Structures are given as structure tokens and as C-alpha cells.
Amino acid sequence: MEAGGLPLELWRMILAYLHLPDLGRCSLVCRAWYELILSLDSTRWRQLCLGCTECRHPNWPNQPDVEPESWREAFKQHYLASKTWTKNALDLESSVCFSLFRRRRERRTLSVGPGHEFDSLGSALAMASLYDRIVLFPGVYEEQGEIILKVPVEIVGQGKLGEVALLASIDQHCSTTRLCNLVFMPAWFSPIMYKTTSGHVQFDNCNFENGHIQVHGPGTCQVKFCTFKNTHIFLHNVPLCVLENCEFVGSENNSVTVEGHPSADKNWAYKYLLGLIKSSPTFLPTEDSDFLMSLDLESRDQAWSPKTCDIVIEGSQSPTSPASSSPKPGSKAGSQEAEVGSDGERVAQTPDSSDGGLSPSGEDEDEDQLMYRLSYQVQGPRPVLGGSFLGPPLPGASIQLPSCLVLNSLQQELQKDKEAMALANSVQGCLIRKCLFRDGKGGVFVCSHGRAKMEGNIFRNLTYAVRCIHNSKCNQIHHGLRSGIVVLGNGKGIIRNNQIFSNKEAGIYILYHGNPIVSGNHIFKGRAAGIAVNENGKGLITENVIRENQWGGVDIRRGGIPVLRSNLICFGYSDGVVVGDEGKGLIEGNTIYANKGCGVWMMSSSLPHVTSNHVSYNGLYGVAVFSQKDGSSELPRGHRAQENFSEDGDAILWETELEKEDDPLRRPITIALVESNSINHNGASGLYVQSSEALHVITNVIHANGDRGITVAQSSQPTRVANNSISCNRQSGVKVEAQCKVELRGNGIYDNRGHGIITKGDSTIVIENDIIGNRGSGLQLLPRSDTKVIKNRIHSFRAYGIAVRGRAKALVQENIIFQGKTNKTIFQQISNNRECVMQNNKFLVFKKKSDTWRLVNPPARPHLETSLRRPSVAHNGQKVTAMATRITARVEGGYHSNRSVFCTIL
């Protein structure tokens, strides 16, 4: 645009000297001038916004170095918000007082300070009329008595913030008031700096130090660009309050308390505040670099299908009867003998493979020798969330995160959740957004049916960030950053899509019948557990990313009974999930990956239900089950009982007013249950049991773990292991220690590098299993064991089908036993052992070249197709898709002991 020969750049320089009213008049000249005024956004509008003493940087205090999308829009929003307190004048114009108000068209300005009209705030208020402006000049003003505001006024400090200090206790009795650019301190006679019970109060760009602010319903308040140092805001039955762009520092208790149901009585300001909230732009946070991490997922296009293995069996001996012979010295078979480890457990000396064990098909074949084939199927790892497969954790690699675990924007989250949309559109109670809570004891405390909504806040270096108790339904908390949350005393609500990290205690605590929905959060780098559910806490915990926490990713103890579903729990410095003493709950469909301790550590007396989880690449056991019910079992280091979480002796109070409700998500069980999980590539045994209580292990895939597939070290009550696939583990498929009671039924035990099953147990039942292709013996029965071996199909790749060591007691009945690859006999026992009874067994040997044998009638076990459960994503109405986003992080692999490194929560 050129006018009078002046170029556009020169016009911008000229207009940059205009004040706000003149800019407004210029924008009304024509369309070209309007667009010219708008083009001053990064120059004049920025100067006006930052130069205003009544506001601060639009992104203060959380992102003061990030410029807003539009300085003009930010200045406009603040200008409109600063006028909310005067909206009551419109109501007065339509009232019977119209004639009185009309005579006062212009507000007076009353000056307070040395050399001015008034020397104190009290004297100025005595002379003030409706909507007058009282200006306090630099100085300290200490009022010796309580100040009562009887008429609407505006009290403003002159100069920079901090130059005007007001030591007073103010009680508002009028309909509206605004206070700006002041430093408030409590008077000598009361810690209450400001109180209102029915009117509306507006604070802009103020500091509050070492005192209290009280707002009681139907009163309302609007607070923006304020700093609260060791100051407590108490909101009781408030219908609507807005705290925006504020900083809370050094609280000795709670910074903000929201108590009581929002009052049904609403003052004049409620509708204007509601309109202001809905007209403000939606907050969308920028991506936090701390959130980025690097995981190593090996993504594959096709789903896993069980692999078919062919065992080639060769030789010339006819092993049709039991014997105690051994291979001839110097024979080829002797060189291939599996080495004997402790307790007679054999470990084959064969090369590693990427999936933890190869089928022995085709090793050292000689086509000129007689051979036949035994064909069967091995179940491998199942796909995890989004249909991907987990590879070993390697530094610098990347992860493809399923869309259900991506941290959505606020608008995306509202669109997929009707309940969240309804809450967002019906604001009640307290709205806290873009505030910073730091370096103190507590952040926000919501109780007794109080309601609050929190968006875009940062909670940093606090004992806790958010607590809600006593039936509080607040916490539609969107995109809060660095927050730690406590929900207790029947507290409810929705904790959704937050980044919660670097907290001294648990990222989220759920206690004393707290029952929130915790969904879509990223909880990481905490100094304790990611989520802790104790003291009868509940909650639906779904689709969260919980990573790199010092203690357990999720810790459940003392009556905690949550639903933990479809979460990614990874790279923890201890265990993935801990179910401690008296913990319960449903742990379903989670991916528990690359934690330094165990994948799942639990006590059988706790009666958890662990189902349909993917537990892989953890440093110790995949799943570890312990018991301390009878006091005789020594728990591993770091898993002893904890101190109760209690604060200020409130436990008795929190236990009152408890709700009694039936939860359809929690199916009661009477025995600890590990069901339908994929447990693979963990550093020690896939499943380790040291328990004095009953346990059911059903329809799991236990594959390629660094020790045995299943180790039962103690089991005085029956442990039932049924319909599991146990394959390619680095040592034996199953080991049962002395004095254990175990039933193995319907399992497929394939391709393990030690024995298929090795037992010392005094009551072991092995019935209807397929024990095929293991490098040691199919079954190894050690001295003083008592075993029933019935209706199994057994084959050893290199050794005996069944080996009976010493004075073992055994009933071997109706089994099909295949000849091995070497020239060993099918069955081995000492000649004078009369306690080993053999009845109606069938021994199969090769008869001619290229015979092929298959496991049919029934087909190869386990029969998982009809028994496997899938993660219950249908409960959430969510679909897991293959859409993904990339995130990055430091990975420290390996483990340094054979015990868990979990630390006790205080």
C-alpha cells in the first residue's frame, strides 16, 4: 500500500508510535488500513502487550520464551478479561438504579500516597463511589483494622510491580471489585488477606505473600498473571473460579483447595466468566523434548504364525525296552552329549539364535543314514499393541508406538470421549490453566464433592501435585506437565493425557477407595513408582506409557484393586508391575518390556489376575510369584512390607463415607491366576514360583527366556500348569524343586536347550503333554521325587525320552515315547528300582528311510486357539491400530543379580 507516495514500511514505522485508541480509529478507516494495523503484530502490538503494567508475557510463567501466535490477539484477550468486573454496570442500567448510575457517567480517580489526595486506602474508600478508580502510588500501606469494601471499586498500584505493598485484611461486601499491580501481605491481626462470600473479585498482575485468600459461593473470582508465595487459596462451594497464568511457590500445605459442590446460587459474574472461558483460544502444548525416548521395536508386517519343525531321527539301535546302557566311548553320540549342570540339569552346547533357540531339525544330517521326521508346531511371541513385535533393547534404536498410546492433543481427546466433551462444555467449580506450581508441599486439593478442571499446568518439585478425596469429581486434567497426582477417599475423575515426570514419589497415587480413570498419560523418570495403588484404591488405568521410573512401573498393595489394561510399561530401573501384600486387581493386555527387574512381581496371596500381557526382555524373571502368608518364605531383597502412606493422620477421615458398589470390570477370583500371557526373552526364568499358596498358570506362551521356561522352587499348595506353550528356553522347559506339588497338563514343551521337564517334587503330575525336541531328556526324574507320567507324547533330541535318576518313585503309564537322534535308549532307569512302575507305554522307532510322523489325534499341544484371551480393548471402545509415532530415549540393558531390584514405597 502506498498513500501520498509513502511506502508500506514507512507507514508501519509511523503507525508504531500510535497509542491503542488511535490504532483502533485507524483500523476503521478502510480495509487497507485495517490490514495495515494487523500487520503490526510483531512490532507495535508486541510493544503494547509487554509494556502493559496490568499483564505479563502471554505464556508466563510456563513458557515465557515462546511467543504467542498473535500478540494482538493476546492483548485483546487480556483487555476483554480485565473488563469483566465492570459487566455488572449493564445490569445496573436496566435496574431501578438507572437514574442514579446515569448521573455518574465518568469514574473518578482517587490518588493515595504521600503528597496526594489521600494518605491511606481506608480514607480513600470512605470517599469512593460506584466504580471509582483508586490509585496507590509507590510505598507500603499498612491498615490497622479490617477493610470492608461496600461499593464496587478498582484498586491499582502505580509503577512497576513490587513498588506498592499493601498489608491489609479486606472483606468484600460489594458486588464486584478489581485489584491490580499490588503486593499483598497479611495484616498483623489476621492471616486472611482477602475474603468474599457473594461478590466477584478480579486480581490482575499481583503478588501474594504468606497469607490466605477465601472465596465462598455464590462468590466468584478471576485471577490472572499473579504470583502466590506460600499463599493458600480456599474456594468453598464456588460456582466458578478462573486461575490462569499464575505461579504458586513454596506452599507449606495446599496452594489451592476446592471444597464442596459448586453452589446452585450464582452471582451476576457467572455468565460473563463462562462466556470468557468459551471464547478464549484452546490451549495446545508444544512437544516436550523430555518426552522423547528411544525404544527398540522390531516392526513386522505379517502376524506371527506357529512354526513347523521337523526332527530328523537316525541310528541303528532298537530301543524297545528300558536299559541303563550308555553310548560307546569315542562315538559321535558321545561328542554331542548335552553337558550336565547342577542337580543333573542338562544344557545343550549349541549356538544361539536370534529367537532364543532353533529347531534342531537337520543338524548333522547324513543323507545315507536311515531317518524319519516328527513334525510339530512351536508357539512364538505374540504381537503386542498395534500388531508390532518387540526386539531386543538396543541403544539408539526407535520405537513405533501404537496410536492408542500416543499423547493426543486436547481437541483429539475431546472428540474421542463424549464424557470429556461434556465436562469441557459444562465448566463448574474451579478452572486452573497454564499455571506453575513449584517447590512446595502441595498443589491442588479437591475434596467433599468439589470440582476442578486443570489444563496445561506444570507441577514441579512438590510432595504431591493434585489430590482429590471424598467423592470429588474434578480432574478432567488435560495436558498438565510434570504433575504428580493423588486420588483418595472415594475421589473420582478423569486423569487424561498428561506428562507426569521427575516426581519424588509416585507419579499417581490412588488410595483409600479413590477410583479415577487414568488414561493416555506418559509417566516417566520418577524417583519412585509410576503409579501406586494402595489402601483399597481402585481405578481404571488404561493406555498409558509408564517408563524409566526408579521403582515399579505400577505398584499395587494393601487392598489395591485396579484394572490395569493396555499400558506400555518399559525401561524401569526395577520391576514392571509389582503386586505386593494383599494387592488384587486385573492386569490385562499390557506390554511390559525391558525393565531391569522382573516383568511382573507378585504375591500369590494377593490373588491378582494377570492375563493377556506381553512380558519380554526384562532383566530378571518374566513373572515372579512369591508368598509370605505363613511367614516361612523369605522374600527377595527390596520387596518387604512398606510403611503406610498417610499424611497428617487423615487415614481415619478418608476411610469414612465409603461407597459400596459392584464393579463389572473386576471379576473376583479365589486363586492367583497367570493366564494367556506371552512371556519371552527375559533374562532369567519366564515364570518363577516360590509360594505356599495355590496358583494357576494357564494358556501362556513362554518362549526363549534366558534360564528355564518355568521354575517352581516352592509350592506347598498345588500349582497347576495347563495348556501352555513352553519353548526355546535357554535351559529346561520346566523345573520342579523338592517338596513341591505341581500338575502339568496339556502343555507343549518344545525345543528347550535343557531337559523338557526336570523334577524333584514329591507330588508331580505330568499328564497329556507334548514334550518334544528338547536337547536334554524329555523327562528327568531326580532322586526322592514322586511323579505320575500319564498319556504324554515324549521325545528327546539328543538324550533319553525319560531318565529316572536314583531312587525316584514314578508311575509311567500310557505314554507314547519316540526314539531320539543318538543311539540312546528311549527309557533309562537303575535296574533295581522297584518304585518305578511302567504300564501300557508305546515306544516308536524308525523302520524305514524317510518315515514321517506327526502329532495327531489330538494335534500338537497346547490347544490355544480356543482358550486364548485377547486384551479387552472393547471395554474402552478403543481400537488398536497400526498407526504409530516415533519417540526416542536412553536404554540401559542387562541385569546384575538374580533378585529383583524393587525398592519399598514409603
Short mmCIF file of C-alpha atoms in Angstrom, two decimals, residues 87-319:
data_model
loop_
_atom_site.label_atom_id
_atom_site.label_comp_id
_atom_site.label_asym_id
_atom_site.label_seq_id
_atom_site.Cartn_x
_atom_site.Cartn_y
_atom_site.Cartn_z
CA LYS A 87 -20.04 -6.00 33.36
CA ASN A 88 -22.25 -5.51 36.39
CA ALA A 89 -22.81 -1.94 35.21
CA LEU A 90 -25.01 -3.29 32.40
CA ASP A 91 -27.24 -4.92 34.98
CA LEU A 92 -27.44 -1.64 36.89
CA GLU A 93 -28.57 0.26 33.79
CA SER A 94 -31.61 -1.97 33.49
CA SER A 95 -32.45 -1.74 37.21
CA VAL A 96 -34.31 0.82 39.26
CA CYS A 97 -30.98 2.50 39.98
CA PHE A 98 -30.56 3.52 36.33
CA SER A 99 -31.18 7.21 37.03
CA LEU A 100 -28.52 7.21 39.74
CA PHE A 101 -25.97 5.43 37.56
CA ARG A 102 -26.69 7.71 34.60
CA ARG A 103 -25.68 10.76 36.60
CA ARG A 104 -22.22 9.22 37.10
CA ARG A 105 -21.05 8.80 33.52
CA GLU A 106 -17.36 9.21 34.31
CA ARG A 107 -15.47 7.42 37.07
CA ARG A 108 -13.33 9.41 39.42
CA THR A 109 -9.69 8.61 40.07
CA LEU A 110 -8.66 8.84 43.72
CA SER A 111 -4.93 9.12 44.43
CA VAL A 112 -3.38 7.64 47.58
CA GLY A 113 0.15 8.30 48.80
CA PRO A 114 2.47 10.93 50.26
CA GLY A 115 1.62 14.33 48.79
CA HIS A 116 -1.61 13.10 47.22
CA GLU A 117 -5.31 13.45 47.98
CA PHE A 118 -5.46 10.57 50.49
CA ASP A 119 -2.78 9.10 52.73
CA SER A 120 -4.36 5.67 53.27
CA LEU A 121 -6.52 3.16 51.41
CA GLY A 122 -9.16 3.27 54.12
CA SER A 123 -9.65 7.02 53.81
CA ALA A 124 -9.94 6.79 50.05
CA LEU A 125 -12.53 4.02 50.26
CA ALA A 126 -14.60 6.14 52.64
CA MET A 127 -14.99 8.74 49.88
CA ALA A 128 -15.28 6.35 46.90
CA SER A 129 -18.42 5.90 44.84
CA LEU A 130 -19.54 3.25 42.34
CA TYR A 131 -16.74 2.05 40.03
CA ASP A 132 -14.22 4.68 41.09
CA ARG A 133 -10.54 4.01 40.44
CA ILE A 134 -8.19 4.19 43.41
CA VAL A 135 -4.50 4.57 42.52
CA LEU A 136 -1.89 3.70 45.14
CA PHE A 137 1.45 5.39 44.50
CA PRO A 138 4.73 3.63 45.41
CA GLY A 139 5.05 2.86 49.09
CA VAL A 140 3.99 0.47 51.85
CA TYR A 141 0.41 0.80 53.10
CA GLU A 142 -0.42 -0.94 56.37
CA GLU A 143 -4.02 -0.90 57.54
CA GLN A 144 -4.56 -1.35 61.27
CA GLY A 145 -8.10 -2.64 61.02
CA GLU A 146 -10.16 -4.81 58.68
CA ILE A 147 -11.17 -3.06 55.45
CA ILE A 148 -14.74 -3.63 54.28
CA LEU A 149 -15.50 -2.94 50.63
CA LYS A 150 -19.05 -1.66 50.38
CA VAL A 151 -19.10 -0.25 46.84
CA PRO A 152 -17.56 -1.59 43.58
CA VAL A 153 -14.11 -0.03 43.10
CA GLU A 154 -10.87 -0.65 41.24
CA ILE A 155 -7.63 -0.54 43.27
CA VAL A 156 -4.46 -0.21 41.17
CA GLY A 157 -0.79 0.16 42.09
CA GLN A 158 1.19 2.83 40.26
CA GLY A 159 4.60 1.97 38.80
CA LYS A 160 6.28 -1.41 38.49
CA LEU A 161 5.03 -4.49 40.30
CA GLY A 162 6.62 -4.61 43.73
CA GLU A 163 6.69 -0.83 44.30
CA VAL A 164 3.29 -0.83 46.03
CA ALA A 165 2.80 -3.13 49.05
CA LEU A 166 -0.50 -3.46 50.90
CA LEU A 167 -0.62 -5.02 54.38
CA ALA A 168 -4.31 -5.44 54.98
CA SER A 169 -7.22 -7.79 55.62
CA ILE A 170 -10.03 -7.00 53.15
CA ASP A 171 -13.61 -8.28 53.38
CA GLN A 172 -15.65 -7.67 50.23
CA HIS A 173 -19.36 -6.95 50.73
CA CYS A 174 -20.00 -5.33 47.34
CA SER A 175 -20.95 -6.99 44.07
CA THR A 176 -17.60 -6.57 42.26
CA THR A 177 -14.02 -5.35 42.70
CA ARG A 178 -10.76 -5.37 40.75
CA LEU A 179 -7.25 -5.23 42.23
CA CYS A 180 -4.18 -4.82 40.03
CA ASN A 181 -0.39 -4.38 40.24
CA LEU A 182 -0.21 -4.79 44.04
CA VAL A 183 1.83 -6.81 46.51
CA PHE A 184 -0.44 -8.22 49.24
CA MET A 185 0.80 -9.19 52.69
CA PRO A 186 -1.26 -10.17 55.73
CA ALA A 187 -2.01 -7.63 58.41
CA TRP A 188 -0.65 -8.19 61.90
CA PHE A 189 -4.01 -9.30 63.27
CA SER A 190 -5.15 -11.84 60.61
CA PRO A 191 -3.60 -14.20 58.05
CA ILE A 192 -6.58 -13.59 55.71
CA MET A 193 -5.60 -11.06 53.08
CA TYR A 194 -8.86 -11.13 51.12
CA LYS A 195 -12.31 -12.65 51.56
CA THR A 196 -15.61 -12.56 49.67
CA THR A 197 -18.80 -14.54 50.19
CA SER A 198 -21.11 -13.38 47.43
CA GLY A 199 -19.44 -10.87 45.11
CA HIS A 200 -16.98 -11.15 42.24
CA VAL A 201 -13.30 -10.27 42.69
CA GLN A 202 -10.70 -9.90 39.94
CA PHE A 203 -6.92 -9.96 40.56
CA ASP A 204 -4.53 -8.98 37.75
CA ASN A 205 -0.71 -8.92 37.97
CA CYS A 206 -0.48 -9.10 41.76
CA ASN A 207 1.84 -10.81 44.24
CA PHE A 208 0.53 -12.51 47.39
CA GLU A 209 2.86 -13.48 50.22
CA ASN A 210 2.38 -15.63 53.34
CA GLY A 211 -1.37 -15.42 53.74
CA HIS A 212 -4.80 -16.73 52.76
CA ILE A 213 -7.49 -15.85 50.23
CA GLN A 214 -11.04 -17.10 50.77
CA VAL A 215 -13.89 -17.17 48.27
CA HIS A 216 -17.24 -18.66 49.31
CA GLY A 217 -20.12 -19.42 46.98
CA PRO A 218 -22.02 -17.88 45.34
CA GLY A 219 -18.98 -15.61 45.14
CA THR A 220 -16.70 -15.88 42.09
CA CYS A 221 -13.14 -14.87 41.29
CA GLN A 222 -10.89 -14.31 38.28
CA VAL A 223 -7.11 -14.39 38.80
CA LYS A 224 -4.52 -13.83 36.09
CA PHE A 225 -0.75 -13.16 35.97
CA CYS A 226 -0.37 -13.42 39.76
CA THR A 227 2.34 -14.92 41.97
CA PHE A 228 1.46 -16.70 45.22
CA LYS A 229 4.35 -17.24 47.64
CA ASN A 230 3.39 -19.56 50.48
CA THR A 231 -0.21 -18.45 49.99
CA HIS A 232 -3.31 -20.60 50.19
CA ILE A 233 -6.43 -20.01 48.07
CA PHE A 234 -9.53 -21.57 49.64
CA LEU A 235 -12.60 -21.97 47.39
CA HIS A 236 -15.75 -23.22 49.15
CA ASN A 237 -18.87 -24.07 47.12
CA VAL A 238 -17.71 -21.64 44.44
CA PRO A 239 -19.83 -21.94 41.26
CA LEU A 240 -16.99 -20.72 39.02
CA CYS A 241 -13.42 -19.55 39.54
CA VAL A 242 -10.68 -19.00 36.93
CA LEU A 243 -6.98 -19.18 37.83
CA GLU A 244 -4.93 -18.51 34.72
CA ASN A 245 -1.22 -17.88 34.06
CA CYS A 246 -0.37 -17.86 37.76
CA GLU A 247 2.65 -19.06 39.73
CA PHE A 248 2.43 -20.84 43.10
CA VAL A 249 5.70 -21.13 45.02
CA GLY A 250 6.75 -22.60 48.36
CA SER A 251 3.44 -23.76 49.78
CA GLU A 252 3.55 -25.26 53.27
CA ASN A 253 0.30 -27.14 52.64
CA ASN A 254 -2.02 -26.87 49.62
CA SER A 255 -1.75 -23.97 47.21
CA VAL A 256 -5.38 -24.26 46.10
CA THR A 257 -8.23 -26.04 47.93
CA VAL A 258 -11.52 -26.65 46.12
CA GLU A 259 -14.14 -27.84 48.63
CA GLY A 260 -17.81 -28.61 48.33
CA HIS A 261 -20.22 -28.96 45.43
CA PRO A 262 -20.49 -25.82 43.27
CA SER A 263 -23.26 -23.61 44.61
CA ALA A 264 -26.58 -23.66 42.76
CA ASP A 265 -26.90 -19.94 43.53
CA LYS A 266 -24.87 -17.92 41.05
CA ASN A 267 -23.97 -14.24 41.17
CA TRP A 268 -24.07 -11.81 38.26
CA ALA A 269 -20.49 -12.62 37.12
CA TYR A 270 -21.07 -16.34 36.45
CA LYS A 271 -22.43 -15.94 32.92
CA TYR A 272 -19.70 -13.48 31.93
CA LEU A 273 -16.92 -15.72 33.22
CA LEU A 274 -18.44 -18.67 31.39
CA GLY A 275 -18.56 -16.69 28.15
CA LEU A 276 -14.96 -15.55 28.63
CA ILE A 277 -13.80 -19.15 29.09
CA LYS A 278 -15.56 -20.41 25.98
CA SER A 279 -14.28 -17.53 23.85
CA SER A 280 -10.63 -17.97 24.81
CA PRO A 281 -8.40 -19.90 22.36
CA THR A 282 -7.83 -23.60 23.02
CA PHE A 283 -4.53 -24.42 24.66
CA LEU A 284 -2.38 -26.82 22.64
CA PRO A 285 1.02 -27.60 24.22
CA THR A 286 4.21 -27.92 22.26
CA GLU A 287 6.08 -31.20 22.29
CA ASP A 288 8.39 -31.56 25.28
CA SER A 289 11.85 -32.79 24.45
CA ASP A 290 11.94 -34.68 27.77
CA PHE A 291 9.11 -36.81 26.46
CA LEU A 292 11.13 -38.17 23.58
CA MET A 293 12.70 -41.55 24.10
CA SER A 294 14.14 -44.37 22.09
CA LEU A 295 12.87 -47.91 22.32
CA ASP A 296 13.75 -50.74 20.04
CA LEU A 297 10.73 -52.35 18.47
CA GLU A 298 11.20 -54.70 15.56
CA SER A 299 8.14 -53.99 13.45
CA ARG A 300 7.00 -56.72 11.11
CA ASP A 301 4.29 -56.63 8.52
CA GLN A 302 2.86 -60.09 8.95
CA ALA A 303 1.44 -61.61 12.14
CA TRP A 304 3.23 -64.45 13.87
CA SER A 305 2.29 -67.92 12.82
CA PRO A 306 3.45 -71.03 14.69
CA LYS A 307 6.50 -72.56 13.02
CA THR A 308 6.51 -76.16 11.89
CA CYS A 309 9.59 -78.11 12.97
CA ASP A 310 10.84 -81.42 11.63
CA ILE A 311 13.06 -83.56 13.82
CA VAL A 312 15.29 -85.91 11.84
CA ILE A 313 15.95 -89.06 13.86
CA GLU A 314 18.68 -91.51 12.83
CA GLY A 315 20.54 -94.54 14.13
CA SER A 316 20.53 -98.35 14.14
CA GLN A 317 19.83 -99.47 17.71
CA SER A 318 16.38 -100.81 18.55
CA PRO A 319 15.49 -99.33 21.91
#
